[in-house]
């Protein structure tokens, strides 16, 4: 379950509406000015009434669905559009925040949305971490988390979260000992269980 702090809500909103990972300066400026869930709802309503004033509810819904990677789910854009219409002209932004919060808390085992929600949460975590990094100039939300991680293997059984890849292109590095055995320094072993994640991953032997 994802915790909806002010920074997380802002990161979700920027990703869903603008496909943006905010720069450190913008992230801090907005959180200083809108430092509560109520204030963020006010901000979201303002953004919809200005930046999206010429868009229909369905066009806004299609933007959100595309940026969240939900385009493959039949009918979801129409459903989101109906939610926005029901919220009324003054409440569409707040409804979007509510929908994003609900989406982020869908159980990972849900057949239709579980994997998509998990991927969204991972991307939000990556985008927020970047936005909290001093001097970060921002990028697209889609690119957040695509920089892979490095996983040096050990002589023990490498399993679990410490050897589970990210959404990026990860590298799992192993060393083969001089005599080809664990005692010779080999770090790729029968007990290893490496999970690459969703990127294009590499197993490197040296």
mmCIF file of C-alpha atoms in Angstrom:
data_model
loop_
_atom_site.group_PDB
_atom_site.id
_atom_site.type_symbol
_atom_site.label_atom_id
_atom_site.label_comp_id
_atom_site.label_asym_id
_atom_site.label_seq_id
_atom_site.Cartn_x
_atom_site.Cartn_y
_atom_site.Cartn_z
ATOM 1 C CA UNK A 1 0.000 0.000 0.000
ATOM 2 C CA UNK A 2 1.401 3.374 -1.031
ATOM 3 C CA UNK A 3 1.322 6.210 1.503
ATOM 4 C CA UNK A 4 -0.196 9.413 0.127
ATOM 5 C CA UNK A 5 2.108 12.097 1.543
ATOM 6 C CA UNK A 6 1.966 15.593 0.046
ATOM 7 C CA UNK A 7 5.113 14.941 -1.987
ATOM 8 C CA UNK A 8 3.768 11.650 -3.316
ATOM 9 C CA UNK A 9 0.441 13.245 -4.267
ATOM 10 C CA UNK A 10 2.252 16.022 -6.127
ATOM 11 C CA UNK A 11 4.474 13.510 -7.926
ATOM 12 C CA UNK A 12 1.463 11.439 -8.996
ATOM 13 C CA UNK A 13 -0.376 14.522 -10.222
ATOM 14 C CA UNK A 14 2.565 15.833 -12.267
ATOM 15 C CA UNK A 15 3.050 12.422 -13.841
ATOM 16 C CA UNK A 16 -0.613 11.804 -14.622
ATOM 17 C CA UNK A 17 -1.447 15.220 -16.065
ATOM 18 C CA UNK A 18 1.838 16.339 -17.622
ATOM 19 C CA UNK A 19 4.064 13.243 -17.913
ATOM 20 C CA UNK A 20 6.561 15.267 -15.861
ATOM 21 C CA UNK A 21 9.116 14.420 -13.208
ATOM 22 C CA UNK A 22 9.385 17.796 -11.527
ATOM 23 C CA UNK A 23 12.694 19.573 -11.106
ATOM 24 C CA UNK A 24 13.964 19.935 -7.550
ATOM 25 C CA UNK A 25 13.210 23.670 -7.633
ATOM 26 C CA UNK A 26 9.633 23.261 -8.850
ATOM 27 C CA UNK A 27 8.944 20.361 -6.488
ATOM 28 C CA UNK A 28 10.074 22.381 -3.455
ATOM 29 C CA UNK A 29 8.301 25.561 -4.615
ATOM 30 C CA UNK A 30 4.962 23.825 -5.083
ATOM 31 C CA UNK A 31 5.151 21.906 -1.803
ATOM 32 C CA UNK A 32 5.983 25.109 0.043
ATOM 33 C CA UNK A 33 2.964 26.876 -1.442
ATOM 34 C CA UNK A 34 0.551 23.912 -1.280
ATOM 35 C CA UNK A 35 1.566 22.068 1.859
ATOM 36 C CA UNK A 36 -1.544 20.031 2.660
ATOM 37 C CA UNK A 37 -3.883 17.602 0.862
ATOM 38 C CA UNK A 38 -6.600 20.277 0.809
ATOM 39 C CA UNK A 39 -4.226 22.800 -0.747
ATOM 40 C CA UNK A 40 -3.107 20.238 -3.335
ATOM 41 C CA UNK A 41 -6.755 19.626 -4.246
ATOM 42 C CA UNK A 42 -7.099 23.374 -4.780
ATOM 43 C CA UNK A 43 -4.001 23.343 -6.976
ATOM 44 C CA UNK A 44 -5.290 20.408 -9.028
ATOM 45 C CA UNK A 45 -8.660 22.095 -9.560
ATOM 46 C CA UNK A 46 -6.861 25.251 -10.702
ATOM 47 C CA UNK A 47 -4.648 23.333 -13.146
ATOM 48 C CA UNK A 48 -7.651 21.651 -14.738
ATOM 49 C CA UNK A 49 -9.509 24.962 -15.036
ATOM 50 C CA UNK A 50 -6.531 26.670 -16.692
ATOM 51 C CA UNK A 51 -4.121 24.298 -18.441
ATOM 52 C CA UNK A 52 -6.920 21.935 -19.468
ATOM 53 C CA UNK A 53 -9.713 24.473 -19.929
ATOM 54 C CA UNK A 54 -10.088 23.672 -23.627
ATOM 55 C CA UNK A 55 -10.101 19.894 -23.107
ATOM 56 C CA UNK A 56 -13.151 17.684 -22.775
ATOM 57 C CA UNK A 57 -13.404 15.275 -19.860
ATOM 58 C CA UNK A 58 -12.651 12.406 -22.223
ATOM 59 C CA UNK A 59 -9.537 14.154 -23.550
ATOM 60 C CA UNK A 60 -8.308 14.713 -19.998
ATOM 61 C CA UNK A 61 -9.068 11.094 -19.171
ATOM 62 C CA UNK A 62 -7.144 9.898 -22.213
ATOM 63 C CA UNK A 63 -4.139 11.988 -21.145
ATOM 64 C CA UNK A 64 -4.185 10.446 -17.672
ATOM 65 C CA UNK A 65 -4.709 6.914 -18.948
ATOM 66 C CA UNK A 66 -1.842 7.263 -21.424
ATOM 67 C CA UNK A 67 0.572 8.744 -18.881
ATOM 68 C CA UNK A 68 -0.265 6.007 -16.374
ATOM 69 C CA UNK A 69 0.257 3.224 -18.912
ATOM 70 C CA UNK A 70 -3.376 2.091 -18.790
ATOM 71 C CA UNK A 71 -4.207 2.430 -22.483
ATOM 72 C CA UNK A 72 -4.378 -1.345 -22.881
ATOM 73 C CA UNK A 73 -7.302 -1.628 -20.433
ATOM 74 C CA UNK A 74 -10.543 -1.446 -22.404
ATOM 75 C CA UNK A 75 -13.051 1.174 -21.281
ATOM 76 C CA UNK A 76 -10.935 2.747 -18.531
ATOM 77 C CA UNK A 77 -10.712 6.159 -20.252
ATOM 78 C CA UNK A 78 -14.497 6.336 -20.552
ATOM 79 C CA UNK A 79 -14.841 5.412 -16.889
ATOM 80 C CA UNK A 80 -12.366 8.097 -15.791
ATOM 81 C CA UNK A 81 -14.164 10.612 -18.016
ATOM 82 C CA UNK A 82 -17.469 9.784 -16.320
ATOM 83 C CA UNK A 83 -15.879 10.329 -12.898
ATOM 84 C CA UNK A 84 -14.628 13.751 -13.952
ATOM 85 C CA UNK A 85 -18.029 14.742 -15.326
ATOM 86 C CA UNK A 86 -19.706 13.662 -12.095
ATOM 87 C CA UNK A 87 -17.229 15.735 -10.064
ATOM 88 C CA UNK A 88 -18.408 18.955 -11.690
ATOM 89 C CA UNK A 89 -16.384 21.836 -13.059
ATOM 90 C CA UNK A 90 -14.954 22.870 -9.680
ATOM 91 C CA UNK A 91 -13.973 19.424 -8.485
ATOM 92 C CA UNK A 92 -12.249 17.661 -11.371
ATOM 93 C CA UNK A 93 -8.704 18.174 -10.066
ATOM 94 C CA UNK A 94 -9.552 16.877 -6.609
ATOM 95 C CA UNK A 95 -11.261 13.874 -8.209
ATOM 96 C CA UNK A 96 -8.099 13.131 -10.207
ATOM 97 C CA UNK A 97 -6.027 13.136 -7.008
ATOM 98 C CA UNK A 98 -8.572 10.819 -5.382
ATOM 99 C CA UNK A 99 -8.477 8.452 -8.362
ATOM 100 C CA UNK A 100 -4.666 8.410 -8.350
ATOM 101 C CA UNK A 101 -4.582 7.672 -4.628
ATOM 102 C CA UNK A 102 -7.071 4.828 -5.081
ATOM 103 C CA UNK A 103 -5.168 3.426 -8.058
ATOM 104 C CA UNK A 104 -1.904 3.416 -6.127
ATOM 105 C CA UNK A 105 -3.482 1.293 -3.389
ATOM 106 C CA UNK A 106 -4.826 -1.485 -5.612
ATOM 107 C CA UNK A 107 -3.544 -4.821 -4.390
ATOM 108 C CA UNK A 108 -0.671 -6.235 -6.431
ATOM 109 C CA UNK A 109 -2.618 -9.487 -6.867
ATOM 110 C CA UNK A 110 -5.496 -7.794 -8.715
ATOM 111 C CA UNK A 111 -5.742 -9.552 -12.078
ATOM 112 C CA UNK A 112 -6.462 -6.453 -14.166
ATOM 113 C CA UNK A 113 -4.742 -3.599 -12.364
ATOM 114 C CA UNK A 114 -2.317 -5.139 -9.857
ATOM 115 C CA UNK A 115 0.827 -5.148 -11.985
ATOM 116 C CA UNK A 116 -0.046 -1.754 -13.502
ATOM 117 C CA UNK A 117 -0.539 -0.192 -10.074
ATOM 118 C CA UNK A 118 2.747 -1.652 -8.830
ATOM 119 C CA UNK A 119 4.572 -0.268 -11.871
ATOM 120 C CA UNK A 120 2.954 3.141 -11.280
ATOM 121 C CA UNK A 121 4.014 3.164 -7.619
ATOM 122 C CA UNK A 122 7.583 2.236 -8.564
ATOM 123 C CA UNK A 123 7.682 5.059 -11.085
ATOM 124 C CA UNK A 124 6.262 7.538 -8.549
ATOM 125 C CA UNK A 125 8.936 6.479 -6.034
ATOM 126 C CA UNK A 126 11.666 6.978 -8.629
ATOM 127 C CA UNK A 127 10.276 10.314 -9.829
ATOM 128 C CA UNK A 128 9.938 11.681 -6.311
ATOM 129 C CA UNK A 129 13.473 10.608 -5.399
ATOM 130 C CA UNK A 130 14.759 12.498 -8.421
ATOM 131 C CA UNK A 131 12.666 15.573 -7.594
ATOM 132 C CA UNK A 132 14.082 15.553 -4.067
ATOM 133 C CA UNK A 133 17.644 15.519 -5.395
ATOM 134 C CA UNK A 134 19.312 18.924 -5.193
ATOM 135 C CA UNK A 135 19.848 20.582 -8.582
ATOM 136 C CA UNK A 136 17.808 17.959 -10.436
ATOM 137 C CA UNK A 137 16.372 19.682 -13.502
ATOM 138 C CA UNK A 138 13.464 17.325 -14.118
ATOM 139 C CA UNK A 139 12.544 14.983 -16.945
ATOM 140 C CA UNK A 140 9.569 12.990 -18.154
ATOM 141 C CA UNK A 141 7.582 10.830 -15.768
ATOM 142 C CA UNK A 142 7.883 8.010 -18.297
ATOM 143 C CA UNK A 143 11.665 8.045 -17.934
ATOM 144 C CA UNK A 144 11.628 7.877 -14.131
ATOM 145 C CA UNK A 145 13.070 4.629 -12.845
ATOM 146 C CA UNK A 146 14.397 3.532 -16.226
ATOM 147 C CA UNK A 147 18.015 3.912 -15.114
ATOM 148 C CA UNK A 148 18.938 0.446 -13.988
ATOM 149 C CA UNK A 149 20.650 -0.764 -10.855
ATOM 150 C CA UNK A 150 23.751 -2.874 -10.326
ATOM 151 C CA UNK A 151 23.562 -6.100 -8.341
ATOM 152 C CA UNK A 152 26.924 -7.709 -7.436
ATOM 153 C CA UNK A 153 26.271 -11.360 -6.592
ATOM 154 C CA UNK A 154 27.729 -13.038 -3.536
ATOM 155 C CA UNK A 155 29.003 -16.515 -2.684
ATOM 156 C CA UNK A 156 25.789 -17.078 -0.689
ATOM 157 C CA UNK A 157 22.313 -17.766 -2.094
ATOM 158 C CA UNK A 158 21.269 -14.473 -3.694
ATOM 159 C CA UNK A 159 17.486 -14.246 -3.326
ATOM 160 C CA UNK A 160 14.738 -11.858 -2.277
ATOM 161 C CA UNK A 161 14.281 -8.091 -2.491
ATOM 162 C CA UNK A 162 18.024 -7.395 -2.500
ATOM 163 C CA UNK A 163 18.278 -9.211 -5.843
ATOM 164 C CA UNK A 164 15.041 -8.016 -7.452
ATOM 165 C CA UNK A 165 15.502 -5.664 -10.382
ATOM 166 C CA UNK A 166 13.886 -2.327 -11.082
ATOM 167 C CA UNK A 167 11.935 -0.925 -14.018
ATOM 168 C CA UNK A 168 15.252 0.020 -15.578
ATOM 169 C CA UNK A 169 17.977 -1.940 -17.349
ATOM 170 C CA UNK A 170 19.649 -3.745 -14.461
ATOM 171 C CA UNK A 171 22.964 -5.595 -14.376
ATOM 172 C CA UNK A 172 23.614 -8.657 -12.241
ATOM 173 C CA UNK A 173 27.376 -9.193 -11.963
ATOM 174 C CA UNK A 174 28.964 -12.508 -11.033
ATOM 175 C CA UNK A 175 32.553 -13.638 -10.693
ATOM 176 C CA UNK A 176 33.696 -17.139 -11.613
ATOM 177 C CA UNK A 177 36.460 -18.378 -9.355
ATOM 178 C CA UNK A 178 39.777 -19.679 -10.594
ATOM 179 C CA UNK A 179 38.749 -23.283 -9.991
ATOM 180 C CA UNK A 180 35.079 -22.852 -10.910
ATOM 181 C CA UNK A 181 33.801 -23.541 -7.376
ATOM 182 C CA UNK A 182 32.381 -21.467 -4.566
ATOM 183 C CA UNK A 183 35.596 -21.884 -2.611
ATOM 184 C CA UNK A 184 37.426 -20.492 -5.594
ATOM 185 C CA UNK A 185 35.358 -17.294 -5.445
ATOM 186 C CA UNK A 186 32.429 -18.076 -7.748
ATOM 187 C CA UNK A 187 29.416 -15.864 -6.995
ATOM 188 C CA UNK A 188 26.884 -17.434 -9.401
ATOM 189 C CA UNK A 189 25.434 -20.433 -7.632
ATOM 190 C CA UNK A 190 22.541 -22.919 -7.956
ATOM 191 C CA UNK A 191 20.719 -21.291 -5.022
ATOM 192 C CA UNK A 192 20.534 -17.859 -6.650
ATOM 193 C CA UNK A 193 17.092 -16.541 -7.634
ATOM 194 C CA UNK A 194 17.479 -13.325 -9.612
ATOM 195 C CA UNK A 195 14.386 -11.325 -10.665
ATOM 196 C CA UNK A 196 15.135 -8.854 -13.399
ATOM 197 C CA UNK A 197 12.081 -6.592 -13.280
ATOM 198 C CA UNK A 198 10.650 -4.958 -16.387
ATOM 199 C CA UNK A 199 13.798 -3.551 -18.020
ATOM 200 C CA UNK A 200 16.259 -5.156 -20.426
ATOM 201 C CA UNK A 201 18.590 -6.795 -17.937
ATOM 202 C CA UNK A 202 22.089 -8.272 -18.162
ATOM 203 C CA UNK A 203 23.856 -11.092 -16.376
ATOM 204 C CA UNK A 204 27.556 -10.347 -16.492
ATOM 205 C CA UNK A 205 30.171 -13.043 -15.808
ATOM 206 C CA UNK A 206 33.827 -12.275 -15.297
#
